[in-house]
Amino acid sequence: MSKKTAESILSAKQFSRNDLLEILETTKKIEKTLETKKEIPLLNEYILATLFFEPSTRTRLSFESAMHRLGGKVITSVGMQFSSLAKGETLFDTLKMVEAYADICAIRHPVEGASILAAENISIPVINAGDGAGEHPTQALLDLYTIKKHKPLDEKKLKIAFIGDIRNGRTIHSLIYLLRHFNVEFVFISPAEISLPDVYKNELKNQNISFYETENINDIKDSDVLYVTRIQEERFIDRKTFEKFKDNYVIDKELVLKYSSNCIVMHPLPRLNEVSIDLDDTPYAVYFDQAKNGLFTRMALLLRLLNINF
Ligand code: CP
């Protein structure tokens, strides 16, 4: 039986358009405030637990930085091999400890749905910080914030091109759920074997959002946003398949100038070769700013889940 009493962030599907506009507004206020202040000390009494059972740089560090900048405290468990899961403890028992020690937790886990299991069994808010090839809703929220900073939402139809490992790219799955609330069309560029799963295609069809799938990188033509992802090596059982796809698409300055000179180039990072470093110093590249926006967005989300007004 569900013991959940607090709001959690488990899927990007849970957000209404109004929720998103509120989160974007709070995030903007936080970014503005941090231009002149180091801290917004509203969470002094709270502890965040970060449980990361898959590798991470940005998500874990930005959640922890967000909690510190809000005056709160952080406890962390990184890598299954360094937790008692390695001694055979169940995830359920681990979560019962987290519930006792912290007020809110962010969990990254290789199994899809792990954060749902967590939220059903503990009474503190749970944040899905990435569950296997499933979703990564807080990344999608910072992605949405980044898009809005550069391309006004709803003024005209935005053409968003997703490129890379669309089957396994959990940030893409979550971002689709958020962008369906706005005036957008999608192009999905990937080899057929790693294309968008049906569940997301059906969602787009149900919402009458136009999209098409292609293997041709030239179809980035006239896009407003190029959202590039890494081929997710860790999701392939067979290394040969990964090798086959790994350098299929490389977005560089020449390609952007030729086909899509009004676009921004986004990437959830880490990148391998799929975004050339020759873009880094151009106005197209927003991926480092995107990662920075994770701090402001996650501060807004911690406040929201703990019911603290800002
Ligand atoms: N974008 C993202 O999830 O990065 P990390 O894997 O470094 O957290």
Tab-separated table of C-alpha atoms and ligand atoms in Angstrom:
chain	number	residue	atom	x	y	z
A	1	MET	CA	0.000	0.000	0.000
A	2	SER	CA	1.260	3.445	-0.825
A	3	LYS	CA	2.587	5.421	2.132
A	4	LYS	CA	3.348	8.462	0.027
A	5	THR	CA	2.198	11.676	1.615
A	6	ALA	CA	4.511	14.229	0.003
A	7	GLU	CA	4.634	15.517	-3.562
A	8	SER	CA	7.452	13.903	-5.524
A	9	ILE	CA	8.945	14.398	-8.996
A	10	LEU	CA	8.779	11.036	-10.734
A	11	SER	CA	7.917	11.788	-14.350
A	12	ALA	CA	7.786	14.919	-16.477
A	13	LYS	CA	4.307	13.764	-17.432
A	14	GLN	CA	2.994	14.871	-14.052
A	15	PHE	CA	3.411	18.602	-14.768
A	16	SER	CA	0.614	20.797	-16.077
A	17	ARG	CA	1.355	23.851	-18.182
A	18	ASN	CA	0.629	26.021	-15.130
A	19	ASP	CA	3.066	24.021	-12.999
A	20	LEU	CA	5.717	24.588	-15.635
A	21	LEU	CA	5.086	28.329	-15.869
A	22	GLU	CA	5.329	28.595	-12.067
A	23	ILE	CA	8.586	26.621	-11.954
A	24	LEU	CA	10.072	28.695	-14.790
A	25	GLU	CA	9.132	31.900	-12.973
A	26	THR	CA	10.655	30.811	-9.645
A	27	THR	CA	13.788	29.609	-11.424
A	28	LYS	CA	14.176	32.992	-13.098
A	29	LYS	CA	13.766	34.784	-9.760
A	30	ILE	CA	16.403	32.545	-8.199
A	31	GLU	CA	18.861	33.117	-11.048
A	32	LYS	CA	18.368	36.879	-10.703
A	33	THR	CA	18.795	36.797	-6.931
A	34	LEU	CA	22.018	34.790	-7.151
A	35	GLU	CA	23.541	37.538	-9.305
A	36	THR	CA	23.939	39.600	-6.145
A	37	LYS	CA	23.749	37.054	-3.298
A	38	LYS	CA	25.577	33.794	-2.607
A	39	GLU	CA	22.746	32.211	-0.622
A	40	ILE	CA	18.989	32.203	-0.253
A	41	PRO	CA	18.858	30.617	3.213
A	42	LEU	CA	15.330	29.222	3.293
A	43	LEU	CA	16.069	25.552	3.963
A	44	ASN	CA	18.323	25.769	7.035
A	45	GLU	CA	16.383	23.081	8.842
A	46	TYR	CA	16.304	20.584	5.989
A	47	ILE	CA	18.491	17.704	4.833
A	48	LEU	CA	18.667	16.422	1.251
A	49	ALA	CA	19.824	12.839	0.622
A	50	THR	CA	21.390	12.209	-2.786
A	51	LEU	CA	21.411	8.521	-3.708
A	52	PHE	CA	23.295	7.966	-6.938
A	53	PHE	CA	23.588	4.369	-8.052
A	54	GLU	CA	24.732	5.350	-11.561
A	55	PRO	CA	27.505	7.825	-12.510
A	56	SER	CA	26.734	11.554	-12.464
A	57	THR	CA	28.535	14.878	-12.430
A	58	ARG	CA	25.926	17.554	-13.106
A	59	THR	CA	22.782	16.192	-11.535
A	60	ARG	CA	24.282	15.213	-8.201
A	61	LEU	CA	26.556	18.222	-7.836
A	62	SER	CA	23.898	20.717	-8.877
A	63	PHE	CA	21.355	19.198	-6.480
A	64	GLU	CA	23.915	19.367	-3.687
A	65	SER	CA	24.963	22.892	-4.609
A	66	ALA	CA	21.289	23.902	-4.805
A	67	MET	CA	20.679	22.600	-1.274
A	68	HIS	CA	23.798	24.368	0.059
A	69	ARG	CA	22.838	27.657	-1.617
A	70	LEU	CA	19.453	27.346	0.078
A	71	GLY	CA	21.170	26.955	3.451
A	72	GLY	CA	20.283	23.261	3.786
A	73	LYS	CA	22.430	20.206	4.428
A	74	VAL	CA	23.265	17.204	2.276
A	75	ILE	CA	23.978	13.540	2.908
A	76	THR	CA	24.994	11.349	0.036
A	77	SER	CA	25.421	7.752	-1.059
A	78	VAL	CA	27.269	7.277	-4.331
A	79	GLY	CA	27.786	3.963	-6.111
A	80	MET	CA	26.114	0.723	-5.099
A	81	GLN	CA	29.503	-0.734	-4.218
A	82	PHE	CA	29.900	1.833	-1.426
A	83	SER	CA	26.462	1.340	0.125
A	84	SER	CA	25.065	-1.628	2.000
A	85	LEU	CA	23.282	-2.647	-1.202
A	86	ALA	CA	26.645	-4.286	-1.961
A	87	LYS	CA	26.151	-6.430	1.159
A	88	GLY	CA	22.754	-7.571	-0.036
A	89	GLU	CA	20.497	-4.955	1.562
A	90	THR	CA	17.302	-4.355	-0.404
A	91	LEU	CA	16.528	-0.976	-1.936
A	92	PHE	CA	13.415	-0.909	0.269
A	93	ASP	CA	15.488	-1.173	3.478
A	94	THR	CA	17.955	1.442	2.204
A	95	LEU	CA	15.061	3.804	1.513
A	96	LYS	CA	13.638	3.316	5.018
A	97	MET	CA	16.979	4.594	6.354
A	98	VAL	CA	16.927	7.574	4.022
A	99	GLU	CA	13.416	8.411	5.201
A	100	ALA	CA	14.727	8.454	8.775
A	101	TYR	CA	17.775	10.610	8.037
A	102	ALA	CA	16.595	13.173	5.470
A	103	ASP	CA	13.635	15.403	4.554
A	104	ILE	CA	13.833	14.909	0.796
A	105	CYS	CA	15.812	12.644	-1.505
A	106	ALA	CA	17.045	12.560	-5.099
A	107	ILE	CA	17.639	9.098	-6.499
A	108	ARG	CA	19.419	7.928	-9.663
A	109	HIS	CA	19.097	4.230	-10.357
A	110	PRO	CA	19.691	1.977	-13.394
A	111	VAL	CA	16.240	0.388	-13.139
A	112	GLU	CA	13.281	2.192	-14.760
A	113	GLY	CA	10.640	2.965	-12.162
A	114	ALA	CA	13.027	2.817	-9.161
A	115	SER	CA	11.990	6.276	-8.000
A	116	ILE	CA	8.313	5.288	-8.188
A	117	LEU	CA	9.046	2.343	-5.911
A	118	ALA	CA	10.838	4.742	-3.570
A	119	ALA	CA	7.977	7.248	-3.500
A	120	GLU	CA	5.453	4.515	-2.816
A	121	ASN	CA	7.332	3.341	0.210
A	122	ILE	CA	8.630	6.416	1.995
A	123	SER	CA	6.891	9.543	3.181
A	124	ILE	CA	9.459	12.179	2.168
A	125	PRO	CA	9.458	13.733	-1.333
A	126	VAL	CA	11.385	11.693	-3.890
A	127	ILE	CA	13.030	13.183	-6.961
A	128	ASN	CA	13.753	10.978	-9.958
A	129	ALA	CA	17.301	12.002	-10.896
A	130	GLY	CA	17.366	9.517	-13.802
A	131	ASP	CA	16.011	5.972	-13.934
A	132	GLY	CA	17.731	3.789	-16.502
A	133	ALA	CA	16.507	4.529	-20.013
A	134	GLY	CA	13.251	5.881	-18.551
A	135	GLU	CA	13.112	9.544	-17.601
A	136	HIS	CA	15.089	12.438	-16.160
A	137	PRO	CA	12.414	15.022	-15.338
A	138	THR	CA	14.568	17.603	-13.539
A	139	GLN	CA	16.949	17.694	-16.509
A	140	ALA	CA	13.947	18.346	-18.737
A	141	LEU	CA	12.857	21.240	-16.519
A	142	LEU	CA	16.268	22.882	-16.776
A	143	ASP	CA	16.205	22.200	-20.528
A	144	LEU	CA	12.848	23.931	-20.808
A	145	TYR	CA	14.199	26.893	-18.833
A	146	THR	CA	17.197	27.060	-21.186
A	147	ILE	CA	15.012	26.953	-24.294
A	148	LYS	CA	12.805	29.728	-22.913
A	149	LYS	CA	15.838	31.921	-22.219
A	150	HIS	CA	16.798	31.839	-25.905
A	151	LYS	CA	13.585	31.160	-27.828
A	152	PRO	CA	10.318	32.633	-26.590
A	153	LEU	CA	7.761	29.869	-26.053
A	154	ASP	CA	4.479	30.146	-27.940
A	155	GLU	CA	5.362	33.208	-30.046
A	156	LYS	CA	5.832	30.999	-33.080
A	157	LYS	CA	6.017	27.248	-33.570
A	158	LEU	CA	9.466	26.088	-32.464
A	159	LYS	CA	11.118	23.349	-34.474
A	160	ILE	CA	13.078	21.122	-32.124
A	161	ALA	CA	15.442	18.518	-33.591
A	162	PHE	CA	16.489	15.664	-31.323
A	163	ILE	CA	19.634	13.899	-32.491
A	164	GLY	CA	21.362	10.735	-31.287
A	165	ASP	CA	20.262	7.866	-29.064
A	166	ILE	CA	16.577	8.679	-28.866
A	167	ARG	CA	15.558	5.238	-27.647
A	168	ASN	CA	17.726	5.377	-24.536
A	169	GLY	CA	17.994	9.134	-24.039
A	170	ARG	CA	15.923	9.632	-20.904
A	171	THR	CA	16.338	13.413	-21.000
A	172	ILE	CA	14.620	13.432	-24.416
A	173	HIS	CA	11.713	11.349	-23.111
A	174	SER	CA	11.085	13.785	-20.271
A	175	LEU	CA	11.546	16.882	-22.420
A	176	ILE	CA	8.936	15.634	-24.890
A	177	TYR	CA	6.425	15.435	-22.030
A	178	LEU	CA	7.144	19.060	-21.067
A	179	LEU	CA	7.272	20.552	-24.551
A	180	ARG	CA	3.898	19.061	-25.508
A	181	HIS	CA	2.377	21.947	-23.471
A	182	PHE	CA	3.855	24.512	-25.872
A	183	ASN	CA	3.789	25.391	-29.575
A	184	VAL	CA	6.354	22.972	-31.002
A	185	GLU	CA	7.085	20.462	-33.729
A	186	PHE	CA	9.696	17.737	-33.508
A	187	VAL	CA	12.232	16.058	-35.774
A	188	PHE	CA	13.812	12.889	-34.400
A	189	ILE	CA	17.120	12.081	-36.073
A	190	SER	CA	18.579	8.682	-35.245
A	191	PRO	CA	19.320	5.273	-36.710
A	192	ALA	CA	16.054	3.285	-36.782
A	193	GLU	CA	17.350	0.822	-34.165
A	194	ILE	CA	17.640	3.571	-31.549
A	195	SER	CA	14.591	5.634	-32.450
A	196	LEU	CA	11.857	7.011	-30.206
A	197	PRO	CA	9.915	4.316	-28.268
A	198	ASP	CA	6.246	3.933	-29.209
A	199	VAL	CA	4.965	5.148	-25.867
A	200	TYR	CA	6.240	8.669	-26.620
A	201	LYS	CA	5.136	8.586	-30.254
A	202	ASN	CA	1.629	7.642	-29.142
A	203	GLU	CA	1.612	10.506	-26.677
A	204	LEU	CA	2.513	12.954	-29.457
A	205	LYS	CA	-0.122	11.503	-31.780
A	206	ASN	CA	-2.748	11.788	-29.038
A	207	GLN	CA	-1.844	15.437	-28.551
A	208	ASN	CA	-1.737	16.188	-32.305
A	209	ILE	CA	1.860	17.354	-32.103
A	210	SER	CA	3.545	17.035	-35.457
A	211	PHE	CA	6.768	15.077	-35.673
A	212	TYR	CA	8.748	13.025	-38.106
A	213	GLU	CA	11.570	10.528	-37.860
A	214	THR	CA	14.599	10.427	-40.111
A	215	GLU	CA	18.158	9.145	-40.270
A	216	ASN	CA	19.336	12.137	-42.297
A	217	ILE	CA	21.252	14.771	-40.332
A	218	ASN	CA	20.495	17.391	-43.019
A	219	ASP	CA	16.946	17.365	-41.665
A	220	ILE	CA	18.111	19.691	-38.888
A	221	LYS	CA	17.330	22.338	-41.543
A	222	ASP	CA	15.712	25.477	-40.103
A	223	SER	CA	15.494	24.119	-36.576
A	224	ASP	CA	15.297	26.486	-33.630
A	225	VAL	CA	16.831	23.995	-31.226
A	226	LEU	CA	19.270	21.154	-31.877
A	227	TYR	CA	19.121	18.847	-28.869
A	228	VAL	CA	22.017	16.433	-29.239
A	229	THR	CA	22.587	13.336	-27.121
A	230	ARG	CA	25.337	10.820	-26.605
A	231	ILE	CA	24.941	7.217	-27.716
A	232	GLN	CA	24.294	5.654	-24.309
A	233	GLU	CA	26.982	2.993	-24.185
A	234	GLU	CA	25.814	1.717	-20.787
A	235	ARG	CA	22.375	0.739	-22.200
A	236	PHE	CA	23.747	-1.577	-24.907
A	237	ILE	CA	24.126	-5.233	-24.006
A	238	ASP	CA	26.261	-5.763	-27.066
A	239	ARG	CA	29.294	-3.496	-27.559
A	240	LYS	CA	29.295	-4.056	-31.323
A	241	THR	CA	25.953	-2.261	-31.656
A	242	PHE	CA	27.289	0.686	-29.656
A	243	GLU	CA	30.399	0.849	-31.877
A	244	LYS	CA	28.170	0.850	-34.958
A	245	PHE	CA	26.299	3.971	-33.866
A	246	LYS	CA	28.766	5.915	-31.775
A	247	ASP	CA	30.062	8.442	-34.315
A	248	ASN	CA	27.081	8.507	-36.691
A	249	TYR	CA	26.290	12.172	-36.121
A	250	VAL	CA	28.669	15.003	-35.360
A	251	ILE	CA	27.250	18.499	-35.051
A	252	ASP	CA	29.895	21.071	-35.879
A	253	LYS	CA	30.063	24.730	-36.845
A	254	GLU	CA	30.025	24.051	-40.577
A	255	LEU	CA	26.861	21.936	-40.358
A	256	VAL	CA	25.075	24.471	-38.150
A	257	LEU	CA	25.983	27.398	-40.414
A	258	LYS	CA	24.855	25.478	-43.476
A	259	TYR	CA	21.480	24.260	-42.259
A	260	SER	CA	20.359	25.940	-39.100
A	261	SER	CA	22.035	29.266	-38.495
A	262	ASN	CA	19.323	30.563	-36.128
A	263	CYS	CA	19.456	27.614	-33.791
A	264	ILE	CA	20.778	26.980	-30.329
A	265	VAL	CA	22.696	23.760	-29.715
A	266	MET	CA	21.830	21.945	-26.505
A	267	HIS	CA	23.233	18.778	-24.949
A	268	PRO	CA	22.456	17.347	-21.509
A	269	LEU	CA	26.153	16.352	-21.265
A	270	PRO	CA	28.414	14.482	-20.900
A	271	ARG	CA	29.322	14.712	-24.586
A	272	LEU	CA	31.638	12.436	-26.503
A	273	ASN	CA	32.227	13.392	-30.175
A	274	GLU	CA	28.658	14.286	-31.133
A	275	VAL	CA	29.076	18.033	-30.531
A	276	SER	CA	32.323	19.408	-31.917
A	277	ILE	CA	34.401	21.660	-29.682
A	278	ASP	CA	34.546	24.124	-32.583
A	279	LEU	CA	31.045	25.175	-31.503
A	280	ASP	CA	32.024	25.927	-27.908
A	281	ASP	CA	32.906	29.584	-28.434
A	282	THR	CA	30.008	30.365	-30.755
A	283	PRO	CA	26.627	31.857	-29.800
A	284	TYR	CA	25.009	28.565	-30.877
A	285	ALA	CA	26.462	26.624	-27.968
A	286	VAL	CA	24.265	26.873	-24.895
A	287	TYR	CA	25.144	23.525	-23.306
A	288	PHE	CA	27.373	24.922	-20.557
A	289	ASP	CA	24.784	27.544	-19.650
A	290	GLN	CA	22.188	24.737	-19.769
A	291	ALA	CA	24.163	22.793	-17.132
A	292	LYS	CA	24.453	25.951	-15.012
A	293	ASN	CA	20.688	26.428	-15.220
A	294	GLY	CA	20.425	23.104	-13.409
A	295	LEU	CA	21.436	24.856	-10.212
A	296	PHE	CA	18.664	27.478	-10.383
A	297	THR	CA	16.051	24.981	-11.526
A	298	ARG	CA	16.868	22.489	-8.787
A	299	MET	CA	16.757	25.225	-6.157
A	300	ALA	CA	13.254	26.070	-7.373
A	301	LEU	CA	12.260	22.401	-7.211
A	302	LEU	CA	13.601	21.844	-3.697
A	303	LEU	CA	11.610	24.857	-2.474
A	304	ARG	CA	8.497	23.650	-4.268
A	305	LEU	CA	8.648	20.117	-2.897
A	306	LEU	CA	9.271	21.350	0.630
A	307	ASN	CA	6.433	23.875	0.333
A	308	ILE	CA	8.610	26.917	0.981
A	309	ASN	CA	7.588	30.124	-0.772
A	310	PHE	CA	10.109	32.340	-2.468
B	1	CP	N1	22.778	15.619	-17.657
B	1	CP	C1	23.098	14.719	-16.729
B	1	CP	O1	22.248	13.978	-16.208
B	1	CP	O2	24.417	14.717	-16.379
B	1	CP	P1	25.065	13.780	-15.295
B	1	CP	O3	24.902	12.357	-15.760
B	1	CP	O4	26.500	14.203	-15.186
B	1	CP	O5	24.319	13.976	-13.992
